[in-house]
Short mmCIF file of C-alpha atoms and ligand atoms in Angstrom, two decimals:
data_model
loop_
_atom_site.label_atom_id
_atom_site.label_comp_id
_atom_site.label_asym_id
_atom_site.label_seq_id
_atom_site.Cartn_x
_atom_site.Cartn_y
_atom_site.Cartn_z
CA UNK A 1 59.62 141.46 219.64
CA UNK A 2 58.87 138.02 218.24
CA UNK A 3 61.80 136.82 220.34
CA UNK A 4 59.90 137.56 223.54
CA UNK A 5 56.82 135.76 222.24
CA UNK A 6 58.85 132.69 221.41
CA UNK A 7 59.85 132.45 225.06
CA UNK A 8 56.22 132.02 226.18
CA UNK A 9 54.93 128.58 227.13
CA UNK A 10 54.21 126.24 225.44
CA UNK A 11 57.23 127.19 223.41
CA UNK A 12 56.52 125.18 220.28
CA UNK A 13 53.04 126.71 219.97
CA UNK A 14 54.31 130.27 220.34
CA UNK A 15 57.19 129.55 217.95
CA UNK A 16 54.67 128.64 215.26
CA UNK A 17 52.48 131.60 216.15
CA UNK A 18 55.43 133.98 215.79
CA UNK A 19 56.20 132.41 212.42
CA UNK A 20 52.57 132.84 211.33
CA UNK A 21 52.66 136.52 212.37
CA UNK A 22 55.75 137.00 210.21
CA UNK A 23 53.93 135.68 207.10
CA UNK A 24 51.32 138.06 205.62
CA UNK A 25 48.01 136.16 205.46
CA UNK A 26 44.95 138.41 205.07
CA UNK A 27 41.87 136.65 203.66
CA UNK A 28 42.33 135.83 199.99
CA UNK A 29 46.12 136.16 200.18
CA UNK A 30 47.01 132.88 201.83
CA UNK A 31 49.54 131.41 199.38
CA UNK A 32 52.51 132.07 201.65
CA UNK A 33 50.92 130.71 204.82
CA UNK A 34 49.68 127.66 202.93
CA UNK A 35 53.22 127.16 201.66
CA UNK A 36 54.51 127.39 205.24
CA UNK A 37 52.20 124.57 206.32
CA UNK A 38 53.07 122.45 203.27
CA UNK A 39 56.81 122.97 203.78
CA UNK A 40 56.37 122.05 207.44
CA UNK A 41 54.52 118.84 206.56
CA UNK A 42 57.27 117.86 204.09
CA UNK A 43 59.98 118.58 206.62
CA UNK A 44 58.18 116.45 209.22
CA UNK A 45 57.69 113.64 206.70
CA UNK A 46 53.91 113.82 207.08
CA UNK A 47 51.32 112.99 204.45
CA UNK A 48 49.62 116.15 203.15
CA UNK A 49 47.44 117.49 200.37
CA UNK A 50 46.07 120.80 199.16
CA UNK A 51 42.50 120.30 197.98
CA UNK A 52 40.51 122.24 195.38
CA UNK A 53 39.16 124.49 198.13
CA UNK A 54 42.75 125.58 198.88
CA UNK A 55 42.58 123.83 202.23
CA UNK A 56 45.64 122.00 203.51
CA UNK A 57 45.15 118.60 205.10
CA UNK A 58 48.07 117.03 206.98
CA UNK A 59 47.86 113.54 208.43
CA UNK A 60 49.86 112.26 211.39
CA UNK A 61 49.64 108.62 212.50
CA UNK A 62 48.75 107.62 216.06
CA UNK A 63 51.51 107.54 218.63
CA UNK A 64 52.51 104.15 219.95
CA UNK A 65 49.70 102.39 221.82
CA UNK A 66 47.04 104.85 220.60
CA UNK A 67 46.34 103.24 217.22
CA UNK A 68 42.87 102.05 218.27
CA UNK A 69 41.55 105.56 218.95
CA UNK A 70 39.11 107.39 216.72
CA UNK A 71 40.70 109.75 214.21
CA UNK A 72 40.47 113.40 215.24
CA UNK A 73 40.26 116.30 212.82
CA UNK A 74 41.96 119.39 214.25
CA UNK A 75 40.53 122.32 212.33
CA UNK A 76 41.62 125.94 212.13
CA UNK A 77 41.51 128.57 209.38
CA UNK A 78 44.56 130.02 207.66
CA UNK A 79 43.41 133.57 206.98
CA UNK A 80 43.05 136.61 209.22
CA UNK A 81 40.96 139.77 209.15
CA UNK A 82 43.10 142.75 208.04
CA UNK A 83 42.12 145.77 210.14
CA UNK A 84 44.35 148.62 211.20
CA UNK A 85 44.10 151.92 213.01
CA UNK A 86 43.55 154.94 210.75
CA UNK A 87 46.99 156.38 211.42
CA UNK A 88 48.89 153.09 211.04
CA UNK A 89 50.97 152.71 207.88
CA UNK A 90 50.74 149.01 207.13
CA UNK A 91 50.39 146.69 204.13
CA UNK A 92 48.72 143.44 205.16
CA UNK A 93 49.91 141.74 201.97
CA UNK A 94 53.57 142.55 202.66
CA UNK A 95 54.25 143.54 206.25
CA UNK A 96 54.67 141.12 209.15
CA UNK A 97 52.27 141.55 212.08
CA UNK A 98 54.07 143.43 214.86
CA UNK A 99 53.05 141.20 217.76
CA UNK A 100 54.19 142.01 221.27
CA UNK A 101 53.52 141.13 224.89
CA UNK A 102 51.40 143.61 226.80
CA UNK A 103 51.04 142.40 230.40
CA UNK A 104 48.87 139.28 230.39
CA UNK A 105 48.12 139.59 226.69
CA UNK A 106 49.76 139.31 223.31
CA UNK A 107 48.57 142.00 220.94
CA UNK A 108 49.75 143.74 217.75
CA UNK A 109 50.94 147.26 217.13
CA UNK A 110 48.06 149.09 215.43
CA UNK A 111 46.61 146.10 213.55
CA UNK A 112 44.64 142.94 214.05
CA UNK A 113 46.83 140.22 215.55
CA UNK A 114 45.50 137.13 213.82
CA UNK A 115 45.25 135.12 217.04
CA UNK A 116 41.94 134.39 215.33
CA UNK A 117 42.83 131.78 214.12
CA UNK A 118 46.64 131.75 214.26
CA UNK A 119 46.68 130.28 217.78
CA UNK A 120 44.49 127.38 216.62
CA UNK A 121 46.76 126.76 213.64
CA UNK A 122 49.89 127.02 215.82
CA UNK A 123 48.48 124.54 218.35
CA UNK A 124 47.76 122.12 215.51
CA UNK A 125 51.29 122.48 214.15
CA UNK A 126 52.59 121.77 217.65
CA UNK A 127 50.57 118.53 217.77
CA UNK A 128 51.97 117.57 214.38
CA UNK A 129 55.55 118.34 215.41
CA UNK A 130 55.62 117.02 218.98
CA UNK A 131 57.30 113.70 219.63
CA UNK A 132 56.18 113.28 223.24
CA UNK A 133 52.36 113.50 223.03
CA UNK A 134 49.91 110.62 223.23
CA UNK A 135 47.22 110.75 220.59
CA UNK A 136 45.33 108.68 218.05
CA UNK A 137 45.41 109.35 214.29
CA UNK A 138 45.28 113.07 213.50
CA UNK A 139 43.98 114.88 210.45
CA UNK A 140 44.92 118.54 210.58
CA UNK A 141 42.57 120.62 208.46
CA UNK A 142 43.71 124.18 207.72
CA UNK A 143 40.86 125.88 205.88
CA UNK A 144 41.13 128.76 203.43
CA UNK A 145 39.45 132.17 203.50
CA UNK A 146 37.10 131.68 206.43
CA UNK A 147 36.65 135.33 207.31
CA UNK A 148 35.23 136.49 203.98
CA UNK A 149 32.85 133.69 203.15
CA UNK A 150 34.14 130.38 204.50
CA UNK A 151 35.37 129.48 201.02
CA UNK A 152 37.58 126.63 202.21
CA UNK A 153 34.81 124.95 204.19
CA UNK A 154 32.50 125.25 201.18
CA UNK A 155 35.23 123.86 198.93
CA UNK A 156 36.01 120.85 201.12
CA UNK A 157 35.00 117.61 199.45
CA UNK A 158 32.68 115.17 201.20
CA UNK A 159 34.60 111.95 201.85
CA UNK A 160 38.03 113.62 201.99
CA UNK A 161 38.29 113.45 205.78
CA UNK A 162 38.47 110.10 207.52
CA UNK A 163 38.08 111.45 211.06
CA UNK A 164 35.00 110.82 213.20
CA UNK A 165 35.57 113.68 215.64
CA UNK A 166 36.25 117.30 214.69
CA UNK A 167 37.79 119.80 217.08
CA UNK A 168 37.35 123.30 215.67
CA UNK A 169 39.89 125.61 217.34
CA UNK A 170 38.28 128.91 216.35
CA UNK A 171 36.32 129.91 219.48
CA UNK A 172 37.22 132.89 221.58
CA UNK A 173 36.49 132.16 225.21
CA UNK A 174 38.65 129.71 227.15
CA UNK A 175 36.49 127.45 229.31
CA UNK A 176 33.58 127.42 226.87
CA UNK A 177 32.64 124.63 224.52
CA UNK A 178 30.65 125.53 221.44
CA UNK A 179 28.25 122.88 220.26
CA UNK A 180 26.09 124.55 217.66
CA UNK A 181 25.67 127.27 215.07
CA UNK A 182 23.13 128.48 212.58
CA UNK A 183 22.98 127.85 208.88
CA UNK A 184 21.83 130.55 206.51
CA UNK A 185 19.76 131.10 203.38
CA UNK A 186 19.20 134.28 201.37
CA UNK A 187 15.84 135.21 199.91
CA UNK A 188 16.17 137.60 196.97
CA UNK A 189 12.81 139.08 196.14
CA UNK A 190 11.84 141.18 193.16
CA UNK A 191 8.75 143.17 192.15
CA UNK A 192 8.83 144.53 188.59
CA UNK A 193 6.81 147.63 187.71
CA UNK A 194 6.34 150.28 185.05
CA UNK A 195 6.70 153.63 186.74
CA UNK A 196 3.74 156.01 186.55
CA UNK A 197 5.16 159.31 185.32
CA UNK A 198 2.02 161.40 185.98
CA UNK A 199 2.72 164.76 187.58
CA UNK A 200 0.48 164.50 190.66
CA UNK A 201 0.11 168.28 190.70
CA UNK A 202 -2.18 168.33 193.69
CA UNK A 203 0.33 166.28 195.73
CA UNK A 204 3.44 167.24 197.67
CA UNK A 205 6.52 165.06 198.13
CA UNK A 206 7.22 164.00 201.69
CA UNK A 207 10.05 161.73 202.85
CA UNK A 208 9.13 159.31 205.57
CA UNK A 209 12.43 158.84 207.37
CA UNK A 210 13.10 156.14 209.93
CA UNK A 211 16.43 156.63 211.72
CA UNK A 212 18.30 156.07 214.94
CA UNK A 213 17.80 152.32 215.31
CA UNK A 214 20.64 150.28 216.79
CA UNK A 215 20.82 147.69 214.01
CA UNK A 216 23.54 145.09 214.58
CA UNK A 217 24.47 141.65 213.29
CA UNK A 218 21.37 139.91 212.04
CA UNK A 219 22.41 136.61 213.63
CA UNK A 220 24.12 137.42 216.90
CA UNK A 221 21.87 140.37 217.76
CA UNK A 222 18.49 139.25 216.46
CA UNK A 223 17.64 138.03 219.97
CA UNK A 224 17.69 141.65 221.20
CA UNK A 225 14.46 142.30 219.29
CA UNK A 226 15.62 145.62 217.91
CA UNK A 227 13.53 147.62 215.48
CA UNK A 228 13.73 146.85 211.75
CA UNK A 229 13.59 150.07 209.71
CA UNK A 230 11.97 148.33 206.73
CA UNK A 231 9.22 146.83 208.82
CA UNK A 232 8.58 150.18 210.52
CA UNK A 233 8.26 152.04 207.22
CA UNK A 234 5.74 149.63 205.76
CA UNK A 235 3.77 149.29 208.98
CA UNK A 236 3.04 153.00 208.72
CA UNK A 237 2.42 152.83 204.98
CA UNK A 238 -0.25 150.19 205.42
CA UNK A 239 -2.20 152.59 207.64
CA UNK A 240 -1.49 155.51 205.35
CA UNK A 241 -2.96 153.75 202.29
CA UNK A 242 -6.26 153.48 204.15
CA UNK A 243 -6.33 157.12 205.24
CA UNK A 244 -4.91 159.04 202.30
CA UNK A 245 -4.82 159.12 198.53
CA UNK A 246 -1.03 158.78 198.54
CA UNK A 247 1.52 157.50 196.01
CA UNK A 248 4.76 155.71 196.82
CA UNK A 249 7.54 157.16 194.64
CA UNK A 250 10.48 155.18 196.00
CA UNK A 251 11.84 153.31 198.97
CA UNK A 252 15.37 152.73 200.21
CA UNK A 253 15.82 150.91 203.50
CA UNK A 254 18.64 148.97 205.10
CA UNK A 255 22.10 148.16 203.75
CA UNK A 256 24.16 145.05 204.35
CA UNK A 257 22.47 141.70 203.89
CA UNK A 258 23.61 140.50 207.33
CA UNK A 259 22.72 143.64 209.28
CA UNK A 260 19.49 144.60 211.01
CA UNK A 261 18.39 147.70 209.05
CA UNK A 262 18.97 150.88 211.08
CA UNK A 263 17.38 153.38 208.73
CA UNK A 264 15.27 153.81 205.67
CA UNK A 265 13.33 156.36 203.66
CA UNK A 266 10.15 156.18 201.61
CA UNK A 267 9.31 159.05 199.27
CA UNK A 268 5.57 159.57 199.36
CA UNK A 269 3.32 161.95 197.44
CA UNK A 270 0.66 163.23 199.82
CA UNK A 271 -2.37 165.34 198.76
CA UNK A 272 -1.24 168.94 199.37
CA UNK A 273 -4.27 169.71 201.53
CA UNK A 274 -3.49 166.78 203.83
CA UNK A 275 0.25 167.12 204.37
CA UNK A 276 -0.11 168.61 207.83
CA UNK A 277 -2.51 165.90 208.93
CA UNK A 278 -0.18 163.29 207.46
CA UNK A 279 2.72 164.73 209.47
CA UNK A 280 0.66 164.60 212.64
CA UNK A 281 -0.08 160.94 211.96
CA UNK A 282 3.62 160.26 211.54
CA UNK A 283 4.36 162.06 214.82
CA UNK A 284 1.71 159.96 216.53
CA UNK A 285 3.18 156.79 214.99
CA UNK A 286 6.65 157.76 216.20
CA UNK A 287 5.29 158.03 219.77
CA UNK A 288 3.74 154.58 219.54
CA UNK A 289 6.95 153.01 218.23
CA UNK A 290 9.15 154.75 220.82
CA UNK A 291 6.85 153.39 223.53
CA UNK A 292 6.89 149.87 222.07
CA UNK A 293 10.69 149.78 221.91
CA UNK A 294 11.31 151.36 225.30
CA UNK A 295 14.35 149.69 226.87
CA UNK A 296 15.49 148.32 223.50
CA UNK A 297 15.90 151.38 221.30
CA UNK A 298 16.51 154.82 222.76
CA UNK A 299 17.04 157.03 219.71
CA UNK A 300 14.24 156.13 217.29
CA UNK A 301 13.30 158.94 214.98
CA UNK A 302 10.39 158.68 212.54
CA UNK A 303 9.72 161.90 210.67
CA UNK A 304 7.80 163.16 207.66
CA UNK A 305 10.05 165.72 205.98
CA UNK A 306 9.13 168.05 203.10
CA UNK A 307 10.99 166.85 200.05
CA UNK A 308 11.42 167.14 196.30
CA UNK A 309 9.63 164.89 193.81
CA UNK A 310 11.71 161.91 192.66
CA UNK A 311 12.96 161.50 189.10
CA UNK A 312 11.60 157.99 188.45
CA UNK A 313 7.85 158.60 188.63
CA UNK A 314 5.88 156.53 191.15
CA UNK A 315 5.38 152.85 191.81
CA UNK A 316 1.85 152.03 190.54
CA UNK A 317 -0.48 152.01 193.49
CA UNK A 318 -1.54 148.43 192.92
CA UNK A 319 2.10 147.23 193.03
CA UNK A 320 2.93 149.46 195.98
CA UNK A 321 0.03 148.02 197.95
CA UNK A 322 1.03 144.43 197.17
CA UNK A 323 4.54 145.31 198.31
CA UNK A 324 3.24 146.92 201.48
CA UNK A 325 1.08 143.95 202.40
CA UNK A 326 3.88 141.49 201.72
CA UNK A 327 6.41 143.39 203.84
CA UNK A 328 3.88 143.68 206.66
CA UNK A 329 3.05 139.99 206.37
CA UNK A 330 6.49 138.49 205.99
CA UNK A 331 8.06 136.79 209.01
CA UNK A 332 10.84 138.77 210.67
CA UNK A 333 13.01 138.51 213.77
CA UNK A 334 13.19 135.53 216.11
CA UNK A 335 11.00 132.66 214.91
CA UNK A 336 11.87 129.90 217.40
CA UNK A 337 14.14 129.45 220.41
CA UNK A 338 16.10 126.28 221.08
CA UNK A 339 14.50 123.86 223.52
CA UNK A 340 17.80 122.11 224.25
CA UNK A 341 19.85 125.21 224.99
CA UNK A 342 18.44 128.07 227.00
CA UNK A 343 18.75 131.50 225.42
CA UNK A 344 19.78 130.23 222.00
CA UNK A 345 17.83 131.47 219.00
CA UNK A 346 17.09 128.45 216.84
CA UNK A 347 15.54 130.12 213.81
CA UNK A 348 15.29 133.74 212.71
CA UNK A 349 14.97 135.96 209.69
CA UNK A 350 15.86 139.56 208.98
CA UNK A 351 14.41 141.70 206.20
CA UNK A 352 17.67 143.50 205.49
CA UNK A 353 17.00 145.52 202.38
CA UNK A 354 14.13 147.09 200.42
CA UNK A 355 15.08 149.34 197.52
CA UNK A 356 13.37 150.59 194.37
CA UNK A 357 15.05 151.93 191.23
CA UNK A 358 12.27 153.06 188.92
CA UNK A 359 11.61 149.63 187.38
CA UNK A 360 12.05 147.07 190.14
CA UNK A 361 11.79 146.83 193.89
CA UNK A 362 14.35 144.46 195.34
CA UNK A 363 14.19 142.97 198.80
CA UNK A 364 16.65 140.80 200.62
CA UNK A 365 16.15 138.68 203.71
CA UNK A 366 18.64 136.40 205.41
CA UNK A 367 17.15 133.42 207.21
CA UNK A 368 19.12 131.46 209.79
CA UNK A 369 18.58 128.26 211.71
CA UNK A 370 20.52 125.55 213.48
CA UNK A 371 17.84 123.15 212.21
CA UNK A 372 18.03 122.88 208.43
CA UNK A 373 14.46 121.65 207.96
CA UNK A 374 13.13 124.57 210.00
CA UNK A 375 15.08 126.98 207.82
CA UNK A 376 13.54 125.39 204.74
CA UNK A 377 10.06 125.75 206.22
CA UNK A 378 10.75 129.41 206.96
CA UNK A 379 11.91 129.91 203.38
CA UNK A 380 8.57 128.37 202.37
CA UNK A 381 6.74 131.01 204.41
CA UNK A 382 8.75 133.82 202.86
CA UNK A 383 8.16 132.50 199.35
CA UNK A 384 4.46 132.07 200.06
CA UNK A 385 3.96 135.63 201.25
CA UNK A 386 5.89 137.25 198.43
CA UNK A 387 4.57 134.97 195.70
CA UNK A 388 1.02 135.72 196.83
CA UNK A 389 1.97 139.36 196.37
CA UNK A 390 3.13 138.67 192.81
CA UNK A 391 6.86 138.94 193.45
CA UNK A 392 9.58 136.63 192.22
CA UNK A 393 11.58 134.93 194.94
CA UNK A 394 14.96 133.31 194.44
CA UNK A 395 16.70 131.44 197.26
CA UNK A 396 20.51 131.38 197.27
CA UNK A 397 23.63 131.06 199.41
CA UNK A 398 22.24 128.26 201.55
CA UNK A 399 24.46 126.48 204.05
CA UNK A 400 23.87 124.04 206.86
CA UNK A 401 23.50 124.75 210.52
CA UNK A 402 24.93 122.70 213.37
CA UNK A 403 22.25 121.57 215.72
CA UNK A 404 23.42 121.27 219.36
CA UNK A 405 23.73 117.61 220.32
CA UNK A 406 23.73 117.39 224.11
CA UNK A 407 24.29 113.63 223.84
CA UNK A 408 27.51 114.12 221.84
CA UNK A 409 30.20 111.65 223.06
CA UNK A 410 33.05 114.14 222.48
CA UNK A 411 31.15 116.75 224.52
CA UNK A 412 30.95 114.29 227.41
CA UNK A 413 34.65 113.42 227.10
CA UNK A 414 35.72 117.05 226.99
CA UNK A 415 33.54 118.03 229.95
CA UNK A 416 35.13 115.26 232.02
CA UNK A 417 38.66 116.11 230.86
CA UNK A 418 38.18 119.80 231.63
CA UNK A 419 36.74 119.07 235.02
CA UNK A 420 39.68 116.83 235.90
CA UNK A 421 42.21 119.44 234.75
CA UNK A 422 40.66 122.61 236.11
CA UNK A 423 38.13 121.47 238.71
CA UNK A 424 35.10 123.01 237.03
CA UNK A 425 32.63 122.25 234.30
CA UNK A 426 33.12 124.18 231.09
CA UNK A 427 30.26 126.34 229.91
CA UNK A 428 28.39 125.08 226.87
CA UNK A 429 27.35 127.55 224.24
CA UNK A 430 26.12 127.87 220.69
CA UNK A 431 25.90 130.81 218.32
CA UNK A 432 23.13 131.99 216.08
CA UNK A 433 25.50 132.70 213.21
CA UNK A 434 27.46 130.71 210.68
CA UNK A 435 30.58 128.74 211.63
CA UNK A 436 32.69 126.44 209.51
CA UNK A 437 31.41 123.53 211.62
CA UNK A 438 27.95 124.00 210.12
CA UNK A 439 29.25 123.72 206.57
CA UNK A 440 31.64 120.87 207.32
CA UNK A 441 28.93 119.04 209.29
CA UNK A 442 26.66 119.41 206.27
CA UNK A 443 29.16 117.30 204.31
CA UNK A 444 29.98 114.96 207.19
CA UNK A 445 26.66 114.43 208.97
CA UNK A 446 28.15 111.77 211.28
CA UNK A 447 31.02 113.97 212.48
CA UNK A 448 30.99 114.60 216.24
CA UNK A 449 32.10 118.24 216.60
CA UNK A 450 33.14 120.74 219.27
CA UNK A 451 34.58 124.21 218.94
CA UNK A 452 36.86 125.70 221.59
CA UNK A 453 39.83 128.03 221.88
CA UNK A 454 41.81 130.46 224.02
CA UNK A 455 40.43 133.81 225.17
CA UNK A 456 40.65 136.40 222.42
CA UNK A 457 39.29 139.90 222.96
CA UNK A 458 38.21 142.31 220.21
CA UNK A 459 38.84 139.94 217.28
CA UNK A 460 38.55 141.52 213.82
CA UNK A 461 39.67 144.89 215.25
CA UNK A 462 43.08 146.56 215.72
CA UNK A 463 42.59 145.98 219.47
CA UNK A 464 42.62 142.20 219.05
CA UNK A 465 44.54 140.48 221.83
CA UNK A 466 44.94 136.95 223.15
CA UNK A 467 45.31 136.07 226.81
CA UNK A 468 48.62 134.31 227.42
CA UNK A 469 47.48 132.13 230.30
CA UNK A 470 44.38 131.05 228.37
CA UNK A 471 46.59 129.80 225.54
CA UNK A 472 48.45 127.52 227.97
CA UNK A 473 45.14 126.28 229.42
CA UNK A 474 43.72 125.75 225.94
CA UNK A 475 46.80 123.74 225.00
CA UNK A 476 46.70 121.56 228.15
CA UNK A 477 43.00 120.94 227.55
CA UNK A 478 43.57 119.99 223.92
CA UNK A 479 46.45 117.69 224.84
CA UNK A 480 44.40 115.94 227.54
CA UNK A 481 41.42 115.64 225.19
CA UNK A 482 43.60 113.91 222.59
CA UNK A 483 44.86 111.49 225.26
CA UNK A 484 41.28 110.62 226.14
CA UNK A 485 39.73 110.18 222.71
CA UNK A 486 37.51 107.08 222.75
CA UNK A 487 38.44 103.88 220.97
CA UNK A 488 37.10 103.15 217.50
ZN1 LIG B 501 38.19 132.87 213.18
#
């Protein structure tokens, strides 16, 4: 089946893509694919190095007459997401991807294809191999382990690259130019407590359960203003503290650090004589929340359910109230929108997790921004709220964003080139999530960057497919861009 793929145009690009498919390269298992690139560079007589981040850098001199152009970094990542259908017998560390042509698309039999980012890498190898292109000096940067943490981009040394322009080839819609992304920063928050093991004989255990929220990616989907289960739990608790002599036994809300929390539960001890009234209040609260989120959430469920006492005692009331106030007070959701790009979230935060274990309550929020200083200010707000509440806050996992620069010279060049080739202006976009460009730009603040690519549908899933015609258009666009790179 790879034979058919090799007959697609441009041939050299598809030849390399077929070769990449034949080499197992799931994230974290990239030795063989790295070796393929290194062997290729040797065979072509090109200068190369493997850096401490396991990235491969290959340098190709300018073609004749193009020596005065700015150096271009062509960047793609070496790894792919290993996903397969439940019934597919497949070992991503051993088996070649079974790529085949399906109408206008190339896809794989029961697994991810790895067009993300194999097409970008193949196009780069074609530039390095071709003898009949016109381009200035090229630095091909093949990064390691992008899909599970952008390890290669983090490991790249400042000063290693000489290029002034970076073309990231990891976007998924042909005809769109990406000019920005968000950086991120984790807030890890901790309240310590000594559990109160009193029996609370006149109380009954009730679980406050929030369910049925849509959740989603805390970057890409924060703009949809979906409900946050943690926020909804504590919003009710704040009212409940005023109305009832309750105790908070435990709380467990949210899951993944980069997901909007869909559900959560708080175990509450309610005075036995007031349980029914408490339940009516919860039912009333559910109505209010359903009405507030009409058109956004359609399956919200907030219930007070009879339960069993927990085994860890209760969180002392004074701590539980500080926690409640801090969760209610902490920023959450979209904080600012970009003024230079319509519809782009500039800064956001998501309270992803709140969980108690009998001795500590841990909370986790992931803050994102394309403007690093704004992200730092937001972190300041988070720290302020939780420190006022007596919690310890530790910030970690910070990485830079990529602020859209509408005056970028390479953006102007590529818009003109695209227009000339295809008679229309490419769309300009940015994402409110992390891309390697953010991290690389953090180390190379002067780098002029753009991300583009062919049209890939359903990346990271066994339905992944790449549009054949879009690959040809992507290649022509890349080739013409290289011909038109400005002089130094
Ligand atoms: Zn990718």
